[in-house]
Amino acid sequence: MDFLTVLQILDSTLRLSTPLLLACLAGLFSERAGIFDIGLEGKMLAAAFFSAATAAATGSVWVGLLAGIGASLALSGLHGVASITFRGNQLISGVAINFLAAGLTVLIGQSWFGLGGRTPSLIGGGRFEPITLPFAEALSGVPIIGPLYAELISGHTIPVYVALLCVPLTWYILFRTRFGLRLRAVGENPAAVDTAGVSVVGLRFAAVAICGVLCGIAGAYLATGLQAGFVKDMSAGRGFIALAALIFAKWRPWYALYATLLFGFLQAISLRPDVIKSLVGFNVQIQLLDALPYILTVVILAGFVGKAVPPRAGGAPYVKER
Amino acid sequence: MSDTTEGRPDGAAPAIELKGISKAFGAVQANKDISIRVMPGTIHGIIGENGAGKSTLMSILYGFYKADAGEVFIAGRKTDIPDSQAAIAAGIGMVFQHFKLVENFTVLENIILGAEDGARLGPSLSKARKELTQLAAEYELNVDPDALIENIGVGMQQRVEILKALYRRADILILDEPTGVLTPAEADHLFRILEGLKREGKTIILITHKLREIMDITDTVSVMRRGEMTATVKTSETSPAELAELMVGRKVLLRVDKKPATPGANVLEVEDLRVVDDKGVERVKGVSLVVKAGEILGVAGVAGNGQSELLEVLGGVQTGTGTIRVNGQEIDLTGSQSDARTRRARGIAHVPEDRQRAGLIMDFKAWENVAFGYHDDPAYQSGLLMNNAAIREDTEGKIERFDVRPANANLPAKSFSGGNQQKLVLAREIERNPDLLLIGQPTRGVDIGAIEFIHQRIVELRDEGKAILLVSVELDEIMSLSDRIAVIFDGQIMGERLPSETDEKELGLLMAGITDTTHDHSVEEIEANLARAHGEVH
């Protein structure tokens, strides 16, 4: 296996990790504030559809991105109203959102475009194009560093860089700001926040909104960056993989990066059966490779990877008591 | 009812004045037209039984509930308190019975939460650190600012709560049952802190059900009963007996009336009992004890020192290692016979510490609850079916004999008061004529009238020649009921004493793990010991 192949796999790892990372950070904000969200999947799917549909109609990926974020935010709002305002069950609300998104995207897609639930293929300005970072050309001649920079670091679409920047940003917000302190507190002991004179409802809605924005970018990236248009069920369980990664990451931003990179890597090598064959010496069933991220998800959720302690007030609506 | 305006400096307005406060939850009138006046720089006690409306009243003052009617005046000015934010702004701080702290935050983070100085945490934290040092020096409120809450003892956690209030510039401090979780030495320390705060001109409201605390530290005291304020008196002009009568509405016996015990043969023998919890922490570390027929052995200790696990193993709801014999016969501790049902068959009755979690199913009817654990009693069967009529009839008898109110076997357990719930559990367990009664926190959350009744029943059972193992965190209860007292600390028995030959002070030291009780020990020493045991648990 040569250096270039390794770079190619890592390059595709980065691209495939991006939606997972964004969704994982989305879940991190929500769950750190005590709102469990299994609706990440549905929000991504809705964002993917509306961003692709809008980008197809307007020809602008940026307008598409905004539409995707809007769709995701609307579903977040629904989850917030159900689980924060009306203190409903967070799991049921999340499941409902997933079903709603799976059904609505195809239904609306068919009614708008008549392509069997798909959107037209996006071309030109309707997609995120790779951007070349400065000096990529100039450095490409330098051994090791040159190709590493030009192939792996440069040449991605903007959402990839946004996702990576979100990691230190999330860390800073959570652990170095007043908002972060309150957000973490509300996920651990909302009564402490309430008696300190801070609104539990306000904080939780803020967290759910951030979750919506991040899921929106993740979904938009699926349809307008990773692929060129929306197809039915294109989120393909990424929302659930992101949840597994979140548990794996013990609800910490940097660990979330590592966890989603691992999942992205598994998805990347499953696209390269030739490399696998040259490594292990025989043909591995492609289906088995495809299943790898999901198998890891099951293993993590079954609790094989150490004990992860979720935020203590997670999943429980806040009711004032004496 | 007398108004305490004496000794007021001319022109000074009361720190707090409530006028005609009323609050109802559905059909229950929690507060009925309550008026109260607290002068600045005084300690005012509010005493009353569980459910008398003390906490509701204070929650209204702290903006947790909205009163249906009535007005609040702070320092003479009419003040609206719609939420906690407004209460804090009005200079009110509250230390709740169950602390409102974030367990995995540091002391410092908990103190600034909600009172940060800007969007960035750094400056707030360093400012709070400086201020904390000052406050600590001023009021003896020593805390480690960088310790995690989950790693410090309850005494220190409580000081963090007080510091939280002071950091927010509170002039009025409300403490709800502050000594429930403290050792006697820690409670004394708390009272010294409160005296210090009072000297600095702070106004303190102390909510408690312990008459002794009221007598020790308050200047004035208000008594509440069934949502009403029955009296406000100067502490120096009243007595515990008078206060108890005002609380209950009739004369009550504050001491348990009992004859000396006449112990017989050993009923329960425990040797080297060890319990490891599901986190792998050893909670009971080699306990040995004996309970004889016709005696009450009281196990005293601060909550969380292994007494709960001891009770659970004996009751068959937890596994352990070691030897337990009842009437000379060994009990299976880990095998297939180590369940509560087999224990009952061997003559062990168990009144669990947490009656709402382990003693009753709150949504089930009284008669259904009475059948639990004894559902295979032939008297309750009718062929393949349960004989519900028989169970109901049996329950009605128990309700009558134990004076459970309301006397209705068809009501769900949750609609009885704490005391009446406890009477139901007690009736279920002791009417089975056990040889050994395990009873945990018999009067937690139980009103004074019911306490008297429950204590009498326990003593009667002893006089019938039964062995009783009593676990309680209320030292008063241990002192007045027990024939012998064993003190547990960090999963070990620190010593046994006879009630007539010991006092609260000595027991308090033993409860903090200090066996050398011949000289005085500082609070710091006691706390260090408690924190060490606490740290091991986490």
mmCIF file of N, CA and C in Angstrom, chain A residues 172 175-178 181-182 184-185 188-189 191-198 312 318 320-322, chain B residues 55-56 59 62 64-65 84-85 88 96 100-105 113-114 116 118-121 150:
data_model
loop_
_atom_site.group_PDB
_atom_site.id
_atom_site.type_symbol
_atom_site.label_atom_id
_atom_site.label_comp_id
_atom_site.label_asym_id
_atom_site.label_seq_id
_atom_site.Cartn_x
_atom_site.Cartn_y
_atom_site.Cartn_z
ATOM 1 N N TYR A 172 -14.531 25.301 24.052
ATOM 2 C CA TYR A 172 -14.410 26.609 24.685
ATOM 3 C C TYR A 172 -15.747 27.056 25.283
ATOM 4 N N PHE A 175 -16.631 24.836 28.435
ATOM 5 C CA PHE A 175 -15.796 24.826 29.637
ATOM 6 C C PHE A 175 -15.187 26.175 30.003
ATOM 7 N N ARG A 176 -15.372 27.161 29.136
ATOM 8 C CA ARG A 176 -14.741 28.443 29.435
ATOM 9 C C ARG A 176 -15.722 29.615 29.441
ATOM 10 N N THR A 177 -17.008 29.350 29.241
ATOM 11 C CA THR A 177 -17.947 30.472 29.248
ATOM 12 C C THR A 177 -19.059 30.250 30.273
ATOM 13 N N ARG A 178 -19.686 31.358 30.593
ATOM 14 C CA ARG A 178 -20.815 31.330 31.523
ATOM 15 C C ARG A 178 -21.937 30.451 30.973
ATOM 16 N N LEU A 181 -21.100 26.804 31.435
ATOM 17 C CA LEU A 181 -21.231 26.368 32.831
ATOM 18 C C LEU A 181 -22.703 26.097 33.148
ATOM 19 N N ARG A 182 -23.551 27.023 32.724
ATOM 20 C CA ARG A 182 -24.979 26.874 33.011
ATOM 21 C C ARG A 182 -25.562 25.698 32.244
ATOM 22 N N ARG A 184 -24.009 22.954 31.242
ATOM 23 C CA ARG A 184 -23.617 21.691 31.868
ATOM 24 C C ARG A 184 -24.375 21.492 33.179
ATOM 25 N N ALA A 185 -24.575 22.592 33.907
ATOM 26 C CA ALA A 185 -25.279 22.480 35.184
ATOM 27 C C ALA A 185 -26.715 22.015 34.981
ATOM 28 N N GLU A 188 -26.963 18.405 34.638
ATOM 29 C CA GLU A 188 -26.588 17.618 35.812
ATOM 30 C C GLU A 188 -27.607 17.762 36.925
ATOM 31 N N ASN A 189 -28.005 18.994 37.194
ATOM 32 C CA ASN A 189 -28.948 19.261 38.275
ATOM 33 C C ASN A 189 -29.725 20.542 37.993
ATOM 34 N N ALA A 191 -32.299 21.728 39.203
ATOM 35 C CA ALA A 191 -32.780 22.438 40.398
ATOM 36 C C ALA A 191 -31.738 23.447 40.859
ATOM 37 N N ALA A 192 -30.450 23.114 40.703
ATOM 38 C CA ALA A 192 -29.389 24.033 41.104
ATOM 39 C C ALA A 192 -29.439 25.286 40.246
ATOM 40 N N VAL A 193 -29.725 25.117 38.973
ATOM 41 C CA VAL A 193 -29.808 26.248 38.055
ATOM 42 C C VAL A 193 -31.035 27.092 38.376
ATOM 43 N N ASP A 194 -32.132 26.416 38.615
ATOM 44 C CA ASP A 194 -33.383 27.104 38.900
ATOM 45 C C ASP A 194 -33.268 27.943 40.171
ATOM 46 N N THR A 195 -32.738 27.337 41.229
ATOM 47 C CA THR A 195 -32.636 28.076 42.500
ATOM 48 C C THR A 195 -31.581 29.168 42.418
ATOM 49 N N ALA A 196 -30.687 29.083 41.438
ATOM 50 C CA ALA A 196 -29.706 30.156 41.264
ATOM 51 C C ALA A 196 -30.305 31.301 40.461
ATOM 52 N N GLY A 197 -31.584 31.175 40.113
ATOM 53 C CA GLY A 197 -32.265 32.263 39.439
ATOM 54 C C GLY A 197 -32.062 32.288 37.933
ATOM 55 N N VAL A 198 -31.701 31.126 37.352
ATOM 56 C CA VAL A 198 -31.512 31.065 35.904
ATOM 57 C C VAL A 198 -32.612 30.172 35.326
ATOM 58 N N ARG A 312 -26.405 13.623 34.485
ATOM 59 C CA ARG A 312 -27.273 12.993 35.482
ATOM 60 C C ARG A 312 -28.754 13.307 35.349
ATOM 61 N N TYR A 318 -37.816 18.666 33.740
ATOM 62 C CA TYR A 318 -37.627 19.319 35.028
ATOM 63 C C TYR A 318 -38.955 19.755 35.620
ATOM 64 N N LYS A 320 -40.422 21.432 39.149
ATOM 65 C CA LYS A 320 -40.064 22.075 40.409
ATOM 66 C C LYS A 320 -40.529 21.232 41.587
ATOM 67 N N GLU A 321 -39.697 21.099 42.576
ATOM 68 C CA GLU A 321 -40.165 20.465 43.800
ATOM 69 C C GLU A 321 -39.534 21.181 44.976
ATOM 70 N N ARG A 322 -40.136 20.969 46.131
ATOM 71 C CA ARG A 322 -39.630 21.672 47.295
ATOM 72 C C ARG A 322 -38.292 21.132 47.738
ATOM 73 N N SER B 55 -42.365 24.445 54.579
ATOM 74 C CA SER B 55 -41.566 24.529 53.360
ATOM 75 C C SER B 55 -42.303 25.284 52.263
ATOM 76 N N THR B 56 -43.623 25.102 52.203
ATOM 77 C CA THR B 56 -44.411 25.836 51.203
ATOM 78 C C THR B 56 -44.266 27.328 51.429
ATOM 79 N N SER B 59 -40.908 28.443 50.358
ATOM 80 C CA SER B 59 -40.792 28.385 48.898
ATOM 81 C C SER B 59 -41.476 29.575 48.251
ATOM 82 N N TYR B 62 -39.148 32.378 48.563
ATOM 83 C CA TYR B 62 -38.000 32.261 47.663
ATOM 84 C C TYR B 62 -38.421 32.257 46.187
ATOM 85 N N PHE B 64 -40.368 30.205 44.602
ATOM 86 C CA PHE B 64 -40.543 28.892 43.980
ATOM 87 C C PHE B 64 -42.013 28.644 43.666
ATOM 88 N N TYR B 65 -42.872 29.134 44.555
ATOM 89 C CA TYR B 65 -44.313 29.056 44.323
ATOM 90 C C TYR B 65 -44.879 30.461 44.374
ATOM 91 N N SER B 84 -37.043 32.911 41.647
ATOM 92 C CA SER B 84 -35.858 32.894 42.500
ATOM 93 C C SER B 84 -34.965 34.095 42.224
ATOM 94 N N GLN B 85 -34.911 34.494 40.958
ATOM 95 C CA GLN B 85 -34.127 35.661 40.567
ATOM 96 C C GLN B 85 -34.523 36.876 41.405
ATOM 97 N N ILE B 88 -33.421 36.512 45.044
ATOM 98 C CA ILE B 88 -31.991 36.789 45.196
ATOM 99 C C ILE B 88 -31.770 38.299 45.163
ATOM 100 N N PHE B 96 -31.620 24.748 50.894
ATOM 101 C CA PHE B 96 -32.673 23.742 50.875
ATOM 102 C C PHE B 96 -32.250 22.502 51.657
ATOM 103 N N LYS B 100 -28.978 21.991 46.501
ATOM 104 C CA LYS B 100 -29.100 22.211 45.055
ATOM 105 C C LYS B 100 -27.706 22.478 44.490
ATOM 106 N N LEU B 101 -26.884 21.439 44.504
ATOM 107 C CA LEU B 101 -25.515 21.585 44.021
ATOM 108 C C LEU B 101 -25.297 20.658 42.835
ATOM 109 N N VAL B 102 -24.405 21.070 41.941
ATOM 110 C CA VAL B 102 -24.050 20.209 40.817
ATOM 111 C C VAL B 102 -22.891 19.326 41.274
ATOM 112 N N GLU B 103 -23.146 18.038 41.367
ATOM 113 C CA GLU B 103 -22.222 17.099 41.997
ATOM 114 C C GLU B 103 -20.828 17.077 41.369
ATOM 115 N N ASN B 104 -20.762 17.151 40.041
ATOM 116 C CA ASN B 104 -19.434 17.028 39.417
ATOM 117 C C ASN B 104 -18.839 18.385 39.035
ATOM 118 N N PHE B 105 -19.308 19.428 39.675
ATOM 119 C CA PHE B 105 -18.683 20.742 39.554
ATOM 120 C C PHE B 105 -17.838 20.979 40.800
ATOM 121 N N LEU B 113 -22.306 29.839 39.864
ATOM 122 C CA LEU B 113 -23.376 29.479 38.925
ATOM 123 C C LEU B 113 -24.580 30.416 39.073
ATOM 124 N N GLY B 114 -24.907 31.107 37.999
ATOM 125 C CA GLY B 114 -26.040 32.034 38.036
ATOM 126 C C GLY B 114 -25.676 33.423 38.515
ATOM 127 N N GLU B 116 -22.467 34.830 37.714
ATOM 128 C CA GLU B 116 -21.190 35.093 37.052
ATOM 129 C C GLU B 116 -21.087 36.576 36.711
ATOM 130 N N GLY B 118 -19.510 37.847 33.911
ATOM 131 C CA GLY B 118 -19.421 38.170 32.488
ATOM 132 C C GLY B 118 -19.533 36.892 31.696
ATOM 133 N N ALA B 119 -19.471 37.031 30.386
ATOM 134 C CA ALA B 119 -19.664 35.858 29.547
ATOM 135 C C ALA B 119 -18.521 34.853 29.689
ATOM 136 N N ARG B 120 -17.311 35.375 29.993
ATOM 137 C CA ARG B 120 -16.182 34.454 30.148
ATOM 138 C C ARG B 120 -16.049 34.016 31.600
ATOM 139 N N LEU B 121 -15.702 32.762 31.793
ATOM 140 C CA LEU B 121 -15.673 32.211 33.147
ATOM 141 C C LEU B 121 -14.448 32.646 33.950
ATOM 142 N N GLU B 150 -18.981 16.112 44.802
ATOM 143 C CA GLU B 150 -19.206 14.696 45.108
ATOM 144 C C GLU B 150 -18.115 14.108 46.005
#
